[in-house]
């Protein structure tokens, strides 16, 4: 049993083929939606979170390559392209445009199902790699790309400055950073404001990521500065 139902969008103008794939995928336990032209496909992709797309190349309104190009501007969702027999150019263009795989019509449904499983496996590995890019200190987790911070799985709302400061501390986990170094790095060399700015922002951070949870991440090193570390 799958932990959760994966959602697949089929973009295919030949309704019989689309319906056939849909029935087979539903039988396999996937949740399926269909679109019969490129524009409709793109609209459905934008309005609903799918896990995989099966995309025909020859489509009315917007062709499959163009649909894929627009999807790739915002998402790395797995895409399997359907191409006409021996259309080598289609395959090359599709893969160049960021398709994960392609399958030539007519195809055996078992082959499509196998490709789908491979695409899902690759995408899981890909997501694991992404998770490794996150910075973690105990129950504290920071995602630099999304600019999100979680404590014990709870999203914490930080200001830009608070986030930058925490990010810097976490990048330098277990390394003591002086107030001067932090000030230069986060506030800039030309900062002439309050010289206790670092202490003030450390206090803000503690009130958001430590105190509500009874946890401790940031340690004061007397006369020097601060360090973030696992307890
Ligand atoms: Ca077609």
CSV table of N, CA and C in Angstrom, one decimal, residues 15-82:
chain,number,residue,atom,x,y,z
A,15,UNK,N,-8.8,11.4,-26.6
A,15,UNK,CA,-9.6,11.1,-25.4
A,15,UNK,C,-9.6,9.6,-25.1
A,16,UNK,N,-9.6,8.8,-26.1
A,16,UNK,CA,-9.6,7.4,-25.9
A,16,UNK,C,-8.4,6.9,-25.1
A,17,UNK,N,-7.2,7.4,-25.6
A,17,UNK,CA,-6.0,7.1,-25.0
A,17,UNK,C,-5.9,7.6,-23.6
A,18,UNK,N,-6.4,8.9,-23.4
A,18,UNK,CA,-6.3,9.5,-22.1
A,18,UNK,C,-7.2,8.7,-21.1
A,19,UNK,N,-8.4,8.3,-21.6
A,19,UNK,CA,-9.3,7.5,-20.7
A,19,UNK,C,-8.7,6.1,-20.4
A,20,UNK,N,-8.1,5.5,-21.4
A,20,UNK,CA,-7.5,4.2,-21.2
A,20,UNK,C,-6.4,4.3,-20.1
A,21,UNK,N,-5.5,5.3,-20.2
A,21,UNK,CA,-4.4,5.5,-19.2
A,21,UNK,C,-5.0,5.7,-17.8
A,22,UNK,N,-6.1,6.6,-17.8
A,22,UNK,CA,-6.7,7.0,-16.6
A,22,UNK,C,-7.2,5.7,-15.8
A,23,UNK,N,-7.9,4.9,-16.6
A,23,UNK,CA,-8.5,3.7,-15.9
A,23,UNK,C,-7.4,2.8,-15.4
A,24,UNK,N,-6.3,2.6,-16.2
A,24,UNK,CA,-5.2,1.7,-15.7
A,24,UNK,C,-4.5,2.3,-14.5
A,25,UNK,N,-4.3,3.6,-14.5
A,25,UNK,CA,-3.7,4.3,-13.3
A,25,UNK,C,-4.5,4.2,-12.1
A,26,UNK,N,-5.8,4.4,-12.3
A,26,UNK,CA,-6.7,4.4,-11.1
A,26,UNK,C,-6.7,2.9,-10.6
A,27,UNK,N,-6.7,2.0,-11.5
A,27,UNK,CA,-6.6,0.6,-11.0
A,27,UNK,C,-5.4,0.3,-10.2
A,28,UNK,N,-4.3,1.0,-10.5
A,28,UNK,CA,-3.0,0.9,-9.8
A,28,UNK,C,-3.0,1.7,-8.5
A,29,UNK,N,-4.1,2.4,-8.2
A,29,UNK,CA,-4.2,3.2,-7.0
A,29,UNK,C,-3.8,4.6,-7.1
A,30,UNK,N,-3.5,5.1,-8.3
A,30,UNK,CA,-3.2,6.5,-8.4
A,30,UNK,C,-4.5,7.4,-8.5
A,31,UNK,N,-4.4,8.6,-8.2
A,31,UNK,CA,-5.5,9.6,-8.4
A,31,UNK,C,-5.2,10.3,-9.7
A,32,UNK,N,-6.2,10.4,-10.5
A,32,UNK,CA,-5.9,10.9,-11.9
A,32,UNK,C,-6.8,12.0,-12.3
A,33,UNK,N,-6.2,13.0,-13.0
A,33,UNK,CA,-7.0,14.0,-13.7
A,33,UNK,C,-6.6,14.1,-15.1
A,34,UNK,N,-7.4,14.6,-16.0
A,34,UNK,CA,-7.1,14.7,-17.4
A,34,UNK,C,-7.3,16.1,-18.0
A,35,UNK,N,-6.5,16.4,-19.0
A,35,UNK,CA,-6.7,17.6,-19.8
A,35,UNK,C,-6.5,17.2,-21.2
A,36,UNK,N,-7.3,17.9,-22.1
A,36,UNK,CA,-7.3,17.5,-23.5
A,36,UNK,C,-6.7,18.4,-24.4
A,37,UNK,N,-6.1,19.5,-23.9
A,37,UNK,CA,-5.2,20.3,-24.7
A,37,UNK,C,-4.1,21.0,-23.8
A,38,UNK,N,-3.2,21.6,-24.5
A,38,UNK,CA,-2.0,22.1,-23.7
A,38,UNK,C,-2.4,23.2,-22.7
A,39,UNK,N,-3.3,24.1,-23.1
A,39,UNK,CA,-3.6,25.2,-22.3
A,39,UNK,C,-4.4,24.7,-21.0
A,40,UNK,N,-5.3,23.8,-21.3
A,40,UNK,CA,-6.1,23.2,-20.1
A,40,UNK,C,-5.2,22.5,-19.2
A,41,UNK,N,-4.2,21.8,-19.8
A,41,UNK,CA,-3.2,21.0,-19.0
A,41,UNK,C,-2.4,21.9,-18.1
A,42,UNK,N,-2.0,23.0,-18.7
A,42,UNK,CA,-1.2,24.0,-17.9
A,42,UNK,C,-2.0,24.6,-16.8
A,43,UNK,N,-3.3,24.9,-17.1
A,43,UNK,CA,-4.2,25.5,-16.1
A,43,UNK,C,-4.4,24.5,-14.9
A,44,UNK,N,-4.6,23.3,-15.2
A,44,UNK,CA,-4.8,22.3,-14.2
A,44,UNK,C,-3.5,22.1,-13.3
A,45,UNK,N,-2.4,22.1,-14.0
A,45,UNK,CA,-1.1,22.0,-13.3
A,45,UNK,C,-0.9,23.1,-12.3
A,46,UNK,N,-1.3,24.3,-12.8
A,46,UNK,CA,-1.2,25.5,-11.9
A,46,UNK,C,-2.2,25.6,-10.8
A,47,UNK,N,-3.3,24.9,-11.0
A,47,UNK,CA,-4.3,25.1,-9.9
A,47,UNK,C,-4.4,23.9,-8.9
A,48,UNK,N,-3.5,22.9,-9.2
A,48,UNK,CA,-3.6,21.8,-8.3
A,48,UNK,C,-2.2,21.1,-8.1
A,49,UNK,N,-1.9,20.7,-6.9
A,49,UNK,CA,-0.5,20.0,-6.7
A,49,UNK,C,-0.5,18.6,-7.2
A,50,UNK,N,0.0,18.3,-8.3
A,50,UNK,CA,0.2,16.9,-8.8
A,50,UNK,C,1.6,16.4,-8.5
A,51,UNK,N,1.7,15.1,-8.5
A,51,UNK,CA,3.0,14.4,-8.2
A,51,UNK,C,3.7,14.0,-9.5
A,52,UNK,N,3.0,13.9,-10.6
A,52,UNK,CA,3.6,13.5,-11.9
A,52,UNK,C,2.7,13.9,-13.0
A,53,UNK,N,3.3,14.2,-14.2
A,53,UNK,CA,2.5,14.5,-15.4
A,53,UNK,C,2.9,13.6,-16.5
A,54,UNK,N,1.8,13.1,-17.2
A,54,UNK,CA,2.0,12.4,-18.5
A,54,UNK,C,1.6,13.3,-19.6
A,55,UNK,N,2.5,13.7,-20.5
A,55,UNK,CA,2.3,14.8,-21.4
A,55,UNK,C,2.5,14.4,-22.8
A,56,UNK,N,1.5,14.5,-23.6
A,56,UNK,CA,1.6,14.2,-25.0
A,56,UNK,C,2.3,15.3,-25.7
A,57,UNK,N,3.1,15.1,-26.7
A,57,UNK,CA,3.8,16.2,-27.4
A,57,UNK,C,2.9,16.9,-28.4
A,58,UNK,N,2.2,16.1,-29.2
A,58,UNK,CA,1.4,16.8,-30.2
A,58,UNK,C,0.0,17.1,-29.6
A,59,UNK,N,-0.2,18.4,-29.2
A,59,UNK,CA,-1.4,18.8,-28.6
A,59,UNK,C,-1.9,20.1,-29.2
A,60,UNK,N,-3.2,20.3,-29.2
A,60,UNK,CA,-3.8,21.5,-29.7
A,60,UNK,C,-3.6,22.6,-28.6
A,61,UNK,N,-3.8,23.9,-29.1
A,61,UNK,CA,-3.6,25.1,-28.2
A,61,UNK,C,-2.1,25.3,-27.9
A,62,UNK,N,-1.6,24.6,-27.0
A,62,UNK,CA,-0.1,24.7,-26.7
A,62,UNK,C,0.4,23.3,-26.9
A,63,UNK,N,1.5,23.2,-27.6
A,63,UNK,CA,2.1,21.8,-27.8
A,63,UNK,C,2.8,21.4,-26.5
A,64,UNK,N,3.1,20.1,-26.5
A,64,UNK,CA,3.7,19.5,-25.3
A,64,UNK,C,5.0,20.1,-24.9
A,65,UNK,N,5.8,20.4,-25.9
A,65,UNK,CA,7.2,21.0,-25.6
A,65,UNK,C,7.0,22.4,-24.9
A,66,UNK,N,6.1,23.1,-25.4
A,66,UNK,CA,5.8,24.5,-24.8
A,66,UNK,C,5.2,24.3,-23.4
A,67,UNK,N,4.3,23.4,-23.2
A,67,UNK,CA,3.7,23.1,-21.9
A,67,UNK,C,4.8,22.8,-20.9
A,68,UNK,N,5.7,21.9,-21.4
A,68,UNK,CA,6.8,21.4,-20.5
A,68,UNK,C,7.7,22.6,-20.2
A,69,UNK,N,8.0,23.4,-21.1
A,69,UNK,CA,8.9,24.5,-20.9
A,69,UNK,C,8.3,25.5,-19.8
A,70,UNK,N,7.0,25.7,-19.9
A,70,UNK,CA,6.4,26.5,-18.9
A,70,UNK,C,6.3,25.9,-17.5
A,71,UNK,N,6.1,24.6,-17.5
A,71,UNK,CA,6.1,23.8,-16.2
A,71,UNK,C,7.5,23.9,-15.6
A,72,UNK,N,8.5,23.8,-16.4
A,72,UNK,CA,9.9,23.7,-15.9
A,72,UNK,C,10.4,25.1,-15.3
A,73,UNK,N,9.7,26.1,-15.7
A,73,UNK,CA,10.0,27.5,-15.2
A,73,UNK,C,9.7,27.5,-13.7
A,74,UNK,N,8.7,26.7,-13.2
A,74,UNK,CA,8.3,26.8,-11.8
A,74,UNK,C,8.4,25.5,-11.1
A,75,UNK,N,8.7,24.4,-11.7
A,75,UNK,CA,8.5,23.1,-11.0
A,75,UNK,C,9.5,22.1,-11.6
A,76,UNK,N,9.9,21.2,-10.7
A,76,UNK,CA,10.7,20.0,-11.2
A,76,UNK,C,9.9,18.7,-11.0
A,77,UNK,N,8.6,18.8,-11.1
A,77,UNK,CA,7.7,17.7,-11.1
A,77,UNK,C,8.1,16.7,-12.2
A,78,UNK,N,8.1,15.4,-11.9
A,78,UNK,CA,8.4,14.4,-12.9
A,78,UNK,C,7.4,14.5,-14.1
A,79,UNK,N,8.0,14.5,-15.3
A,79,UNK,CA,7.2,14.5,-16.5
A,79,UNK,C,7.6,13.4,-17.4
A,80,UNK,N,6.6,12.6,-17.8
A,80,UNK,CA,6.9,11.6,-18.8
A,80,UNK,C,6.1,12.0,-20.1
A,81,UNK,N,6.9,12.0,-21.2
A,81,UNK,CA,6.3,12.5,-22.5
A,81,UNK,C,5.9,11.3,-23.3
A,82,UNK,N,4.7,11.6,-24.0
A,82,UNK,CA,4.3,10.6,-25.0
A,82,UNK,C,4.6,11.1,-26.4
